[in-house]
XYZ file of C-alpha atoms in Angstrom:
469
model
C -8.244 -24.234 16.078
C -5.514 -24.066 18.730
C -3.005 -26.807 18.022
C -0.325 -25.834 20.525
C -0.051 -26.904 24.179
C 2.628 -24.500 25.459
C 2.948 -25.849 28.985
C 2.725 -29.522 28.016
C 5.338 -28.975 25.292
C 7.681 -27.099 27.656
C 7.504 -29.937 30.195
C 8.151 -32.561 27.537
C 11.150 -30.649 26.198
C 12.527 -30.211 29.715
C 12.113 -33.899 30.536
C 13.851 -34.951 27.306
C 17.008 -33.163 28.447
C 17.574 -35.898 31.079
C 18.191 -33.198 33.690
C 19.993 -33.748 37.003
C 18.127 -32.483 40.037
C 19.592 -30.437 42.868
C 16.192 -28.820 43.447
C 12.874 -29.732 45.020
C 10.833 -31.968 45.034
C 12.698 -34.548 47.036
C 11.733 -37.590 44.994
C 14.319 -36.420 42.380
C 12.442 -37.060 39.147
C 10.875 -40.185 40.618
C 14.173 -41.883 41.558
C 13.525 -41.805 45.300
C 10.000 -43.122 45.677
C 8.465 -46.366 46.823
C 5.289 -45.724 44.874
C 4.317 -48.393 42.295
C 6.086 -48.089 38.934
C 2.949 -46.725 37.264
C 3.629 -43.393 39.023
C 7.218 -42.987 37.824
C 6.551 -41.350 34.445
C 4.269 -38.817 36.093
C 6.868 -37.998 38.757
C 9.363 -37.072 36.030
C 6.969 -34.215 35.172
C 6.511 -33.221 38.825
C 8.969 -30.330 38.825
C 9.122 -26.787 40.137
C 9.650 -23.243 38.803
C 12.805 -23.858 36.774
C 14.281 -22.029 33.780
C 11.914 -22.337 30.750
C 9.053 -23.625 32.962
C 7.752 -20.202 34.062
C 5.982 -19.144 37.301
C 2.232 -19.555 37.806
C 1.960 -16.451 39.990
C 4.005 -14.156 37.713
C 3.891 -15.865 34.299
C 6.038 -14.603 31.444
C 6.650 -17.660 29.255
C 4.826 -20.959 28.648
C 2.239 -20.474 31.420
C 1.450 -16.967 30.159
C 1.036 -18.323 26.637
C -1.171 -21.166 27.879
C -3.434 -18.864 29.886
C -3.784 -16.495 26.921
C -4.997 -19.439 24.841
C -7.405 -20.264 27.667
C -8.656 -16.674 27.627
C -9.281 -16.902 23.859
C -11.052 -20.259 24.166
C -13.558 -18.942 26.708
C -13.728 -15.369 25.335
C -12.668 -13.878 28.658
C -10.747 -10.673 29.290
C -8.443 -12.651 31.588
C -8.238 -16.309 32.595
C -6.355 -18.149 35.325
C -5.236 -21.702 36.027
C -6.271 -22.985 39.469
C -4.418 -25.824 41.189
C -6.402 -25.737 44.435
C -9.761 -26.598 42.894
C -12.777 -24.418 42.240
C -12.784 -23.803 45.983
C -9.849 -21.397 45.639
C -11.580 -19.695 42.713
C -14.686 -19.121 44.821
C -12.523 -17.780 47.652
C -10.597 -15.413 45.366
C -13.603 -13.927 43.586
C -15.348 -13.255 46.910
C -12.252 -11.765 48.555
C -11.759 -9.562 45.478
C -15.282 -8.099 45.636
C -16.348 -8.146 49.298
C -15.151 -6.858 52.642
C -16.117 -7.395 56.257
C -19.677 -6.289 56.920
C -20.684 -6.163 53.244
C -24.049 -7.583 52.262
C -23.875 -10.283 49.597
C -26.784 -11.930 47.766
C -26.172 -15.665 47.396
C -28.142 -18.578 46.004
C -29.243 -20.778 48.940
C -28.029 -24.028 47.353
C -24.490 -22.790 46.732
C -21.498 -25.009 47.453
C -20.074 -24.951 50.976
C -16.892 -23.239 49.683
C -18.966 -20.139 48.861
C -20.302 -19.910 52.405
C -16.846 -20.622 53.824
C -15.490 -17.717 51.776
C -18.217 -15.366 53.010
C -17.504 -16.382 56.595
C -13.761 -15.851 56.171
C -14.303 -12.420 54.622
C -16.866 -11.496 57.268
C -19.569 -10.626 54.751
C -23.267 -10.886 55.588
C -25.008 -13.414 53.329
C -28.552 -12.768 52.184
C -29.657 -16.166 50.960
C -32.086 -16.458 48.064
C -34.229 -19.589 48.078
C -34.242 -21.626 44.847
C -37.251 -23.038 43.083
C -37.816 -26.803 43.276
C -36.816 -28.663 40.099
C -39.494 -31.299 39.760
C -37.821 -33.451 37.094
C -34.651 -34.134 39.088
C -36.342 -33.759 42.500
C -33.640 -31.318 43.571
C -33.226 -27.654 44.431
C -32.904 -25.660 41.216
C -32.364 -21.930 40.698
C -33.720 -18.683 42.052
C -36.688 -17.169 40.269
C -36.390 -13.748 38.672
C -39.011 -12.282 41.032
C -36.986 -13.531 44.039
C -33.967 -11.538 42.889
C -36.084 -8.465 42.090
C -37.470 -8.579 45.635
C -33.972 -9.014 47.113
C -32.547 -6.105 45.118
C -35.363 -3.854 46.311
C -34.422 -4.735 49.912
C -30.642 -4.729 49.456
C -29.740 -2.397 46.559
C -26.369 -1.787 48.231
C -25.284 -5.444 47.991
C -21.669 -5.880 46.902
C -22.146 -9.042 44.846
C -24.647 -11.607 43.587
C -23.344 -15.190 43.773
C -25.082 -17.802 41.646
C -24.525 -21.489 40.926
C -25.266 -22.739 37.417
C -25.481 -25.493 36.409
C -26.346 -27.388 39.580
C -24.576 -30.624 40.463
C -27.402 -32.407 38.624
C -26.902 -30.488 35.372
C -29.875 -28.134 35.782
C -29.163 -24.701 34.301
C -30.769 -21.448 35.404
C -33.609 -20.781 32.929
C -33.386 -16.989 33.302
C -29.656 -16.622 33.947
C -29.113 -13.716 31.571
C -32.041 -11.780 33.078
C -30.704 -12.423 36.596
C -27.335 -11.034 35.542
C -28.929 -7.995 33.888
C -31.029 -7.261 36.983
C -27.930 -7.221 39.192
C -25.979 -5.110 36.708
C -28.781 -2.531 36.741
C -27.673 -1.887 40.346
C -23.964 -2.066 39.389
C -23.703 -5.295 41.389
C -21.156 -7.774 39.982
C -22.326 -11.344 39.332
C -20.035 -14.167 40.436
C -20.946 -17.615 39.128
C -19.831 -20.982 40.428
C -19.936 -22.861 37.112
C -17.921 -25.788 38.454
C -19.931 -28.293 36.433
C -19.966 -26.297 33.182
C -16.345 -26.165 31.999
C -17.352 -28.034 28.832
C -20.113 -25.606 27.806
C -17.715 -23.635 25.588
C -16.858 -26.766 23.580
C -20.050 -26.742 21.482
C -22.981 -24.477 20.701
C -25.197 -27.503 21.404
C -24.365 -27.221 25.097
C -26.024 -24.626 27.354
C -24.480 -21.162 27.226
C -21.806 -20.377 29.803
C -22.588 -17.695 32.356
C -19.557 -15.817 31.015
C -21.213 -15.617 27.589
C -24.405 -14.353 29.215
C -22.658 -11.447 30.960
C -21.377 -12.765 34.306
C -18.377 -10.897 35.711
C -16.408 -13.812 37.171
C -16.900 -17.515 36.442
C -15.176 -20.455 38.120
C -15.096 -23.883 36.431
C -13.854 -27.289 37.570
C -11.921 -28.491 34.536
C -11.525 -31.865 36.236
C -15.259 -32.600 36.496
C -16.153 -32.954 32.814
C -12.914 -32.207 30.960
C -9.634 -34.144 30.852
C -7.895 -32.223 33.647
C -6.761 -33.916 36.840
C -8.575 -33.632 40.146
C -8.178 -30.153 41.739
C -7.446 -28.535 38.358
C -9.819 -25.651 37.577
C -10.257 -22.403 35.624
C -11.263 -18.887 36.618
C -12.396 -16.335 34.015
C -12.993 -12.585 34.339
C -14.927 -10.415 31.891
C -16.090 -7.330 33.718
C -16.026 -3.591 34.203
C -17.188 -4.078 37.806
C -14.469 -6.447 39.065
C -10.764 -5.592 39.109
C -8.765 -8.378 37.416
C -5.660 -7.434 39.395
C -7.492 -7.966 42.687
C -8.438 -11.458 41.502
C -4.781 -12.120 40.604
C -3.649 -10.735 43.968
C -5.888 -13.035 45.977
C -5.042 -16.061 43.836
C -1.353 -15.404 44.604
C -2.240 -15.302 48.299
C -4.609 -18.270 48.375
C -3.032 -20.724 45.938
C -0.010 -22.831 46.734
C 3.355 -21.151 46.186
C 4.534 -24.554 44.903
C 1.910 -25.406 42.261
C 1.852 -28.857 40.723
C 3.141 -28.784 37.148
C 1.332 -32.082 36.526
C -1.965 -30.341 37.323
C -0.996 -27.296 35.268
C -0.155 -29.475 32.254
C -3.515 -31.214 32.574
C -5.209 -27.793 32.479
C -3.343 -26.919 29.300
C -4.524 -30.221 27.834
C -8.139 -29.643 28.953
C -8.154 -26.200 27.321
C -6.850 -27.795 24.115
C -9.680 -30.343 24.326
C -12.341 -27.603 24.467
C -10.720 -25.416 21.802
C -10.556 -28.277 19.302
C -13.897 -29.945 19.970
C -15.696 -30.545 16.668
C -19.176 -31.260 15.392
C -18.047 -34.844 14.762
C -16.953 -35.111 18.394
C -20.348 -33.893 19.576
C -22.173 -36.400 17.371
C -19.956 -39.195 18.747
C -20.836 -38.103 22.282
C -24.561 -38.053 21.588
C -24.438 -41.420 19.846
C -22.784 -43.214 22.740
C -25.005 -41.338 25.207
C -28.147 -42.437 23.356
C -26.944 -46.044 23.316
C -26.380 -45.925 27.066
C -29.772 -44.341 27.790
C -31.590 -46.844 25.573
C -29.858 -49.748 27.314
C -30.711 -48.380 30.772
C -34.352 -47.932 29.845
C -34.463 -51.488 28.494
C -33.604 -52.542 32.051
C -36.709 -50.633 33.238
C -34.561 -47.969 34.866
C -35.859 -44.402 34.736
C -33.435 -41.972 33.105
C -33.883 -38.245 33.734
C -32.049 -36.037 31.248
C -30.960 -32.563 32.362
C -30.103 -29.490 30.298
C -26.469 -30.575 30.497
C -26.198 -33.743 28.374
C -23.271 -35.002 30.472
C -25.517 -35.514 33.508
C -28.009 -38.381 33.835
C -30.198 -39.163 36.847
C -30.889 -42.912 37.077
C -33.766 -44.321 39.152
C -35.007 -47.791 39.999
C -38.746 -47.648 40.710
C -39.537 -48.436 44.345
C -35.908 -48.232 45.484
C -34.020 -45.260 46.837
C -30.823 -44.014 45.250
C -28.605 -45.420 47.996
C -29.918 -48.939 47.344
C -29.224 -48.560 43.635
C -25.756 -47.141 44.365
C -24.902 -50.103 46.607
C -26.099 -52.587 43.981
C -24.005 -50.885 41.300
C -20.895 -50.828 43.472
C -21.147 -54.572 44.060
C -20.611 -54.823 40.293
C -17.744 -52.259 40.486
C -19.823 -49.519 38.845
C -19.415 -46.218 40.691
C -21.869 -43.346 40.278
C -21.045 -39.751 41.196
C -23.541 -39.618 44.057
C -26.803 -40.989 45.383
C -29.796 -39.329 46.986
C -33.254 -40.416 48.041
C -34.505 -40.635 44.458
C -31.600 -41.599 42.228
C -27.942 -41.951 41.399
C -26.159 -39.395 39.261
C -24.006 -40.447 36.300
C -21.430 -37.980 34.937
C -20.450 -38.713 31.335
C -17.144 -37.641 29.777
C -16.722 -35.170 26.925
C -16.360 -37.927 24.337
C -14.426 -37.270 21.120
C -14.850 -39.062 17.797
C -11.501 -40.857 18.146
C -11.997 -41.902 21.772
C -12.860 -45.558 21.017
C -15.148 -45.515 24.034
C -18.051 -47.919 24.439
C -20.201 -48.775 27.431
C -20.749 -52.463 26.632
C -18.933 -53.709 29.729
C -20.618 -51.117 31.934
C -24.078 -51.896 30.559
C -23.638 -55.589 31.308
C -22.476 -54.813 34.849
C -25.449 -52.480 35.415
C -27.784 -55.202 34.145
C -26.408 -57.604 36.774
C -26.778 -54.902 39.444
C -30.431 -54.313 38.571
C -31.142 -58.072 38.608
C -29.694 -58.372 42.113
C -31.413 -55.188 43.287
C -34.823 -56.504 42.289
C -34.362 -59.387 44.751
C -34.101 -56.903 47.630
C -36.892 -55.295 49.609
C -37.892 -51.964 48.011
C -37.338 -49.000 50.340
C -38.463 -45.639 49.095
C -39.899 -42.861 51.202
C -40.972 -39.417 50.128
C -38.190 -37.034 51.079
C -39.353 -33.941 52.998
C -38.972 -31.011 50.598
C -37.439 -27.911 52.161
C -39.998 -25.369 51.023
C -38.554 -22.032 52.125
C -41.401 -19.723 53.028
C -38.894 -16.875 53.316
C -37.522 -16.427 49.814
C -34.969 -13.834 50.950
C -33.258 -14.356 54.317
C -30.447 -12.326 55.870
C -28.170 -14.484 58.017
C -26.446 -12.195 60.473
C -23.356 -13.636 62.108
C -23.734 -13.772 65.858
C -21.083 -12.165 68.048
C -21.536 -15.071 70.447
C -18.585 -17.427 70.387
C -19.953 -19.953 72.856
C -21.836 -22.969 71.639
C -23.616 -25.864 73.274
C -24.839 -29.307 72.308
C -28.603 -29.763 72.419
C -30.978 -32.447 71.232
C -32.454 -32.181 67.756
C -35.821 -31.237 69.233
C -34.264 -28.547 71.445
C -32.354 -27.149 68.439
C -35.563 -26.035 66.694
C -35.813 -22.256 66.865
C -32.158 -21.800 67.838
C -29.302 -20.652 65.613
C -26.933 -23.252 64.263
C -23.353 -22.853 65.481
C -22.050 -24.964 62.599
C -22.810 -25.676 58.975
C -24.377 -29.095 58.447
C -23.531 -30.403 54.986
C -24.741 -33.628 53.332
C -21.849 -34.695 51.093
C -21.973 -35.028 48.174
C -23.183 -32.642 46.802
C -21.707 -30.342 49.453
C -24.654 -27.960 49.725
C -25.362 -26.900 53.333
C -28.610 -28.141 54.822
C -28.118 -25.658 57.661
C -25.710 -22.746 57.598
C -23.701 -21.270 60.424
C -25.956 -18.652 61.998
C -29.150 -19.937 60.382
C -32.255 -20.485 62.515
C -32.993 -24.210 62.684
C -36.530 -25.192 61.706
C -38.573 -28.365 62.126
C -38.128 -28.882 58.368
C -34.355 -28.878 58.796
C -34.538 -31.545 61.499
C -36.958 -33.679 59.492
C -34.648 -33.551 56.481
C -31.588 -34.297 58.645
C -33.254 -37.375 60.140
C -34.144 -38.566 56.668
C -30.534 -38.156 55.494
C -29.416 -40.201 58.511
C -31.886 -42.995 57.746
C -30.571 -43.166 54.193
C -26.990 -43.489 55.442
C -25.832 -40.245 53.838
C -22.500 -38.758 54.977
C -23.098 -35.573 56.982
C -20.141 -33.187 57.229
C -19.825 -30.607 59.989
C -19.306 -30.400 63.725
C -22.096 -32.369 65.390
C -22.869 -35.402 67.526
C -25.459 -37.109 65.394
C -24.656 -40.461 66.992
C -26.486 -39.081 70.016
C -28.856 -36.940 67.908
C -27.323 -33.652 69.039
C -26.353 -30.433 67.290
C -24.281 -27.411 68.276
C -26.287 -24.220 68.650
C -25.200 -20.701 69.537
C -25.258 -19.893 73.203
C -26.230 -16.258 73.311
C -24.723 -14.142 76.111
């Protein structure tokens, strides 16, 4: 058990001194703010790199102690606090392992931040198509034979980038074998484990990629742990990746004025994982079972993933956006909606949390009652069945782009990434050849009212494509 919270304790001790501020930030311990009073206590902790409070980029005191405890909790050789989200972790691990022109193997349904990092570095992505996960009706993970085929074609690849679990809580069934296959070629494995920060809390949860041999793992501590939004972890355990290069790029990419409120929440989240007990797990599963039973009594379909904190909820005959809208009218907010379902993300409940879902269950019941008075709208979503399991996406030297109609775009190379959000997984990537399947899926997203990120003119049904010289 790890009882101490070095960074939290240092901040509390500092605040108790009733210090006088002639330093940044300008709100002066919350005295000069027009924010509502609820913010004032937090602002007293919003300080900077002062004596006894250490330095995130060159830690020697409380931050060093806190990160060493984090390292022990996750059994890493080195761990880092991230205050710019898992995005900065993905950027740092790719910058630390890849250079311009390098070939990188990457799971096709990776987060947009992974592809942004590859574009910034100038690496050439070889995308590996995932298998379809029938239970959740979503893209899952790459098959072992897909990776074997890719390694035979690109044995000189500089990294393999995987995502596990997916946004929907689906874990890679052969993750350890995938890692071992890459290591046989001395290729480091970088894993975006944004949704798996809680896996280390209990042996009942799926195994973390770090435990299974991955070289670098990034986790969003704010998604399922108690940390604040943007607060994340990065762990290294590798003979193939230089820890100092990771540290170097984190110093370059993270803010030089990190939020101590976020850092304290990371210290607290680590403490939560390190002290999670069997009794806590049983409390979680009890309240989860009660929720699932209540949802099924309402004739909702509940799909359980490998990660017990993720639940897919469906209303037969209705699409996920209809269910989401009905829930929000009752002030119940799901994580996301898609054609089939809404996604619920449960917290890492502890035995002393005093958490029940009675109020939420009643609100969901009202939402379902109102939904059933609406016209059912549910269409089969066009599945993107990638015939090419391994595709190299060469960046074009062409800098010019032009707007064309969706029909004209078929067969041309996309000049932008087109990203339905959430979950933030590109439908089309910059440089990717646009297919009829892409356009069909895009039109379906539009009909459902899904937010589409990227540079486009979808109001006039136009996309930017590369204009080759």
